Amino acid sequence: MFKRTLRTCLLAVSICAFLVPGATAQDLYLRALDISTLAQEDPDAALAQIDASLAAAQSDRAPDLRVIFDLVRLKADILKDQGELEQAATWVAELASLAAGNRETLQKDPIPLFNEAADLLEGLGDLRNARAQVVAVLEAQRDGAEPGPVLAETLTRLADLSDQMGRAEQAKRYKAEAESALSDDATSTRGQDGTGYREVEVFYATDRAPTGDTEPEAFYSWGRGELDLGTAIVTIPDIHTKGLVETPSIWRLEFGPNPAKHVVLRSVTQMEDAAYYDKMQQRMSERPNKELFVFIHGYNVDFAQAAKRAAQIAYDMNYGGLPVLYSWPSAGSTLGYISDTAVVRLSGRRLSGFLEDLVARSGAETVHIVAHSMGNRALTDALELMAVRQDLTEESNPIFGQILFAAPDVDAGLFSQMIQTIRPIAKRLTLYASHEDWALEASRRLHGNAPRAGQGGEFVLIDDNVDSVDMSELGEDMLAHSYFADESSALADMMSLFWQDASPRRRCGLEEARVDGAPREFWTYKRDKCAGKSLIDAMALMARNNVQSADDVKRVLRGAVSDTETRAELEPILLRMLEN
C-alpha cells in the first residue's frame, strides 16, 4: 500500500472531487484555514473538503506544497482520532516521503514522520512496512552524518523488529552495526576546523512547551509552556550562500541534513536563569562588538526553523555581537494561523520581561530587535508594556538601539496608535513593508480587508515615528514569508542600521517616495543599486573595528580589500553612512 506517491493519491481524489474554477494559491490557503476550523466541529465534512481542496490544488500548475503538506497532515490526524489507523499510517508515510523530497520548500524534517508511520504500523502488526519506515530513518540519518548514538538507537530498533519477524541473522547484523556505530563515535572529530562547516551559538528564550524528545529538531512543541532559556548550536556549511538556509534536495541525491552541505540544528541545551546570563556575559566579553540582536520569528515557524534563521542572519551579516532568539508557540503550519493568533499576544507579556532582563543582565551595551510577520504582535505588545511601565517620554534615553518591524502582521491603525507610545524606547524604528507579501494579503482578507502595517504599495504606512521602507522589489514571497532574511541587500540595510544608525537618506538602495503628493515621505528599496553581498562584509568589518571617521573607513578598506574596483565601489557608500 506504500507504492503510491502522494501525487497518485491526490489524482485519485480528483476523480470524484470538485475543482474550484480560477482558484488561486491564496484562495486555497484561505479555504484550508476554514477546513482546519471545521475539523473541530465536523471531522467527516473536513475530510471531504480536504480531498476537494487537494484535488483543486492539482489544477494549479505550481501548487503550494506547504498548503498540500498541511492539509495531508490534518487528514492523517483526523483519521488517527477516528481510529482509522491503517489509513492514517498510509498518509503519514506519504507525508514523510513528501518532506524528504521537498526539504528546501517545506523545511520539514522527515525523520519524525518516518518514525510516526513506523509506530502506527508496528501497532497494527504490519512489521514489514514498519521496518521499511525505520530503514528510511536510518538512510536519512547516515546521509546527514548523525552521531553514533543516534544511529545506534535506530539500528537497535531495526534489530528488535527483525527479531519480532523471526529474522534472527538480520537482527544479529543490526545489533553488530549498532555496537560499531557507538565505538566509531568515540573517535569522531566533527565540529572542528576542516569539517566543512562553522558553528553558530544562538541564545534563546521560548515559551514553547518541551516535548521530552532529545532530538534537536523536535525538542520544543507548539504547545504553551513557561519561559525556557538555553542555547542552540546551528551549523552553517562553508559552501553556504548568503540569504539561504540550505536544506537537503532529492534532486542532488541528498536525503538527510549534512552540516558540510546544509544549515543544521545540532543541539539544544536548556539552562537555568543564572547560568544563562553568566554564559551570555562571558560570550559578550569575547565579542568585538558589545551588542546583541533579538530575532522574533513569525507565523508558521517552528523552533528549529527559527533557530536556523537567527543563526543564518547573524552569520550572513558577519555579526560581531550575539544572536538571540525569542520563539513563541507558533504551530509551524500553514493551517495554524488561528491558533498562532491565539498564543502570540500572551507571548508578548513574557517577551516584555525577557527584554528587560536582557538589557539589565546580558552585558550588552546595545540591544537591537528584529521581528517578523506575526511576531510583531508579540513585540509591539511587549514594547508598549515596557514604555508604559518605565514611563518613557521623548526626553527619555532610549533603551534599545534599532528596532526593525519586518512585514508586521498587525492592524495598521493599531500599529500607528501603539507606535506613538513605543517611539522613545529605541534610537530608531524601521518598518519593512511589501505589497508582494502573500501572507500579509491573506491576513488582510481574513481581517475584513483592514490593511496590515507591513503592506506596501497603496497601503504603505506613513508615520513620523517610524521610517517606512517598501521592499516590494524583492518580489513575491508567498508562504515562505522570509524575504527580509533571504535577500542579502535587505540584510545590508539592517547592517547599516546596526553599524551607524543611518537614516534612510544615508543608506544604500533607498529612494524617497510620496503617496499622492503627501508631505510625509516613505522610502522604496531599489534592487541592484548597491555593492551586493560585499557591502555586508565591509560594514561588518567597519563595525568590528569601531570605525567612526572617513579616514578610518579608507584605512580599513585599503587593508582588507585588495581589488581597487571593489574598493572604489564600496568607499562612497560607506562614507555616506557617516554623514550627519
Coordinates of C-alpha atoms in Angstrom, one line a residue, residues 61-315:
R61 CA 0.5 24.5 -12.4
A62 CA 2.6 25.3 -9.3
P63 CA 0.6 24.2 -6.3
D64 CA 1.9 25.4 -3.0
L65 CA 3.4 22.4 -1.3
R66 CA 3.2 23.9 2.1
V67 CA -0.6 24.0 1.9
I68 CA -0.7 20.5 0.5
F69 CA 1.5 19.2 3.2
D70 CA -0.5 20.7 6.0
L71 CA -3.8 19.5 4.5
V72 CA -2.5 16.0 4.4
R73 CA -1.2 16.4 7.9
L74 CA -4.6 17.4 9.1
K75 CA -6.2 14.5 7.2
A76 CA -3.8 12.0 8.9
D77 CA -4.6 13.5 12.3
I78 CA -8.4 13.2 11.8
L79 CA -8.0 9.6 10.7
K80 CA -6.0 8.9 13.8
D81 CA -8.6 10.4 16.0
Q82 CA -11.3 8.4 14.3
G83 CA -9.3 5.1 14.9
E84 CA -8.7 4.6 11.1
L85 CA -5.0 3.8 11.9
E86 CA -4.2 1.9 8.7
Q87 CA -5.3 4.8 6.5
A88 CA -3.6 7.3 8.9
A89 CA -0.4 5.3 8.5
T90 CA -0.6 5.4 4.7
W91 CA -0.9 9.2 4.8
V92 CA 1.8 9.8 7.4
A93 CA 4.1 7.7 5.2
E94 CA 3.2 9.8 2.3
L95 CA 3.9 12.9 4.3
A96 CA 7.4 11.6 5.2
S97 CA 8.1 11.0 1.5
L98 CA 6.8 14.4 0.6
A99 CA 9.0 16.1 3.3
A100 CA 12.1 14.1 2.2
G101 CA 11.7 15.0 -1.4
N102 CA 11.0 18.7 -0.8
R103 CA 13.2 19.7 2.1
E104 CA 14.1 23.1 0.6
T105 CA 10.5 24.1 0.1
L106 CA 8.8 22.6 3.2
Q107 CA 11.6 22.9 5.8
K108 CA 10.2 19.8 7.4
D109 CA 12.3 17.0 8.9
P110 CA 11.1 13.7 7.5
I111 CA 12.6 11.6 10.2
P112 CA 9.9 12.2 12.9
L113 CA 7.3 11.4 10.2
F114 CA 9.0 8.1 9.2
N115 CA 9.1 7.2 12.9
E116 CA 5.5 8.1 13.4
A117 CA 4.5 5.9 10.4
A118 CA 6.6 3.1 11.8
D119 CA 4.9 3.4 15.3
L120 CA 1.5 3.2 13.7
L121 CA 2.4 0.2 11.5
E122 CA 4.1 -1.7 14.3
G123 CA 1.0 -1.1 16.5
L124 CA -1.1 -2.6 13.6
G125 CA 1.2 -5.6 13.5
D126 CA 2.5 -4.7 10.0
L127 CA 6.1 -5.3 10.9
R128 CA 7.4 -5.5 7.3
N129 CA 6.2 -2.0 6.4
A130 CA 7.2 -0.6 9.8
R131 CA 10.7 -1.9 9.2
A132 CA 10.7 -0.1 5.8
Q133 CA 9.9 3.2 7.5
V134 CA 12.7 2.7 10.1
V135 CA 15.1 1.8 7.2
A136 CA 14.2 5.2 5.7
V137 CA 15.1 6.8 9.0
L138 CA 18.5 5.1 9.0
E139 CA 19.2 6.2 5.5
A140 CA 18.4 9.8 6.3
Q141 CA 20.5 9.8 9.4
R142 CA 23.5 8.3 7.7
D143 CA 23.3 10.7 4.8
G144 CA 23.1 13.5 7.4
A145 CA 26.2 12.4 9.3
E146 CA 24.3 11.9 12.5
P147 CA 26.4 10.9 15.5
G148 CA 26.9 7.2 16.5
P149 CA 24.4 7.1 19.5
V150 CA 21.6 8.3 17.2
L151 CA 22.4 5.7 14.5
A152 CA 22.8 3.0 17.2
E153 CA 19.3 3.8 18.6
T154 CA 17.8 3.3 15.1
L155 CA 19.8 0.2 14.4
T156 CA 18.7 -1.3 17.7
R157 CA 15.0 -0.7 16.7
L158 CA 15.6 -2.5 13.4
A159 CA 17.2 -5.4 15.3
D160 CA 14.1 -5.6 17.5
L161 CA 11.7 -5.5 14.5
S162 CA 13.8 -8.2 12.8
D163 CA 13.6 -10.4 16.0
Q164 CA 9.8 -10.0 16.0
M165 CA 9.7 -11.0 12.4
G166 CA 11.7 -14.1 13.2
R167 CA 14.8 -13.0 11.2
A168 CA 17.5 -13.8 13.7
E169 CA 20.5 -13.3 11.4
Q170 CA 19.3 -10.0 10.2
A171 CA 18.7 -8.9 13.8
K172 CA 22.3 -10.0 14.7
R173 CA 23.7 -7.9 12.0
Y174 CA 21.8 -4.8 13.1
K175 CA 23.0 -5.3 16.7
A176 CA 26.6 -5.5 15.5
E177 CA 26.2 -2.3 13.4
A178 CA 24.8 -0.6 16.5
E179 CA 27.8 -1.5 18.6
S180 CA 30.1 -0.4 15.8
A181 CA 28.3 3.0 15.5
L182 CA 28.9 3.6 19.2
S183 CA 32.6 2.7 19.1
D184 CA 33.1 4.8 15.9
D185 CA 31.5 7.9 17.6
A186 CA 34.1 7.8 20.4
T187 CA 36.8 8.9 17.9
S188 CA 34.7 11.4 16.0
T189 CA 36.3 14.9 15.3
R190 CA 33.2 16.5 13.9
G191 CA 32.7 20.2 14.7
Q192 CA 36.3 21.1 14.4
D193 CA 38.1 23.2 11.7
G194 CA 38.3 21.4 8.4
T195 CA 35.0 19.7 8.7
G196 CA 33.3 21.9 6.1
Y197 CA 31.1 23.9 8.4
R198 CA 31.1 26.5 11.2
E199 CA 29.0 26.6 14.3
V200 CA 26.9 29.5 15.4
E201 CA 25.7 29.6 19.0
V202 CA 22.3 31.1 19.4
F203 CA 21.0 32.1 22.9
Y204 CA 17.3 31.6 23.0
A205 CA 14.2 32.2 25.1
T206 CA 10.9 30.4 24.4
D207 CA 7.5 29.9 26.0
R208 CA 7.0 26.7 23.9
A209 CA 6.5 23.5 25.9
P210 CA 9.3 21.0 25.7
T211 CA 8.3 17.7 24.0
G212 CA 10.6 15.4 26.1
D213 CA 12.3 14.4 22.8
T214 CA 16.1 14.9 22.9
E215 CA 16.3 15.3 19.1
P216 CA 17.1 19.0 18.4
E217 CA 14.6 19.3 15.6
A218 CA 11.8 18.0 17.9
F219 CA 12.9 19.5 21.2
Y220 CA 10.1 22.0 21.5
S221 CA 6.4 21.7 20.6
W222 CA 3.9 24.3 19.6
G223 CA 2.1 23.9 22.9
R224 CA 2.2 26.7 25.5
G225 CA 4.8 26.4 28.3
E226 CA 6.6 28.6 30.7
L227 CA 9.6 30.7 29.8
D228 CA 12.6 28.5 29.0
L229 CA 16.2 29.7 28.4
G230 CA 19.1 28.0 26.7
T231 CA 21.5 27.8 23.8
A232 CA 21.2 26.2 20.4
I233 CA 24.1 25.3 18.1
V234 CA 23.4 25.7 14.4
T235 CA 26.0 24.7 11.8
I236 CA 26.5 26.7 8.6
P237 CA 28.3 25.0 5.8
D238 CA 31.4 26.6 4.3
I239 CA 29.7 26.4 0.9
H240 CA 26.8 28.5 2.3
T241 CA 25.2 31.1 0.0
K242 CA 24.2 34.3 1.8
G243 CA 20.5 34.6 2.4
L244 CA 19.8 30.8 2.1
V245 CA 19.0 28.2 4.8
E246 CA 20.4 25.3 2.8
T247 CA 18.5 22.0 3.2
P248 CA 18.8 18.6 1.5
S249 CA 17.5 18.2 -2.0
I250 CA 16.4 14.9 -3.5
W251 CA 17.5 16.3 -6.9
R252 CA 21.1 16.4 -5.6
L253 CA 20.6 12.9 -4.2
E254 CA 20.7 14.3 -0.6
F255 CA 18.2 12.6 1.7
G256 CA 19.3 13.9 5.1
P257 CA 20.9 17.1 6.5
N258 CA 24.7 17.1 6.4
P259 CA 26.4 20.0 8.2
A260 CA 29.0 20.3 5.5
K261 CA 26.2 21.0 3.0
H262 CA 23.2 22.2 4.9
V263 CA 22.2 24.5 7.8
V264 CA 21.6 22.1 10.7
L265 CA 20.3 22.5 14.2
R266 CA 22.8 20.3 16.0
S267 CA 21.9 20.8 19.7
V268 CA 19.5 22.4 22.1
T269 CA 20.6 22.9 25.7
Q270 CA 18.3 24.2 28.4
M271 CA 19.8 26.4 31.1
E272 CA 18.9 27.8 34.4
D273 CA 18.4 31.6 34.7
A274 CA 21.6 32.5 36.4
A275 CA 23.8 30.2 34.3
Y276 CA 22.2 31.5 31.1
Y277 CA 23.1 35.2 31.8
D278 CA 26.5 34.2 33.2
K279 CA 27.3 32.5 29.9
M280 CA 25.9 35.4 27.9
Q281 CA 28.1 37.8 29.8
Q282 CA 31.1 35.6 29.2
R283 CA 30.4 35.3 25.5
M284 CA 29.8 39.1 25.3
S285 CA 33.2 39.8 26.8
E286 CA 34.8 37.8 24.0
R287 CA 32.9 39.6 21.2
P288 CA 34.4 42.6 19.3
N289 CA 31.0 44.4 19.5
K290 CA 29.3 44.5 22.9
E291 CA 25.8 44.2 21.4
L292 CA 23.2 41.6 20.5
F293 CA 20.2 41.4 18.3
V294 CA 16.9 39.6 19.3
F295 CA 15.1 37.8 16.4
I296 CA 11.4 37.1 16.9
H297 CA 10.0 34.9 14.2
G298 CA 6.6 35.0 12.5
Y299 CA 3.7 32.8 11.8
N300 CA 4.1 29.2 10.5
V301 CA 7.6 28.7 12.0
D302 CA 8.7 26.0 14.4
F303 CA 11.5 26.3 16.9
A304 CA 14.1 24.6 14.7
Q305 CA 13.3 26.8 11.7
A306 CA 13.6 29.9 13.9
A307 CA 16.9 28.9 15.4
K308 CA 18.3 28.3 11.9
R309 CA 17.1 31.6 10.7
A310 CA 18.5 33.5 13.6
A311 CA 21.9 31.8 13.0
Q312 CA 21.8 32.5 9.3
I313 CA 21.1 36.2 9.8
A314 CA 24.0 36.5 12.2
Y315 CA 26.3 34.5 10.0

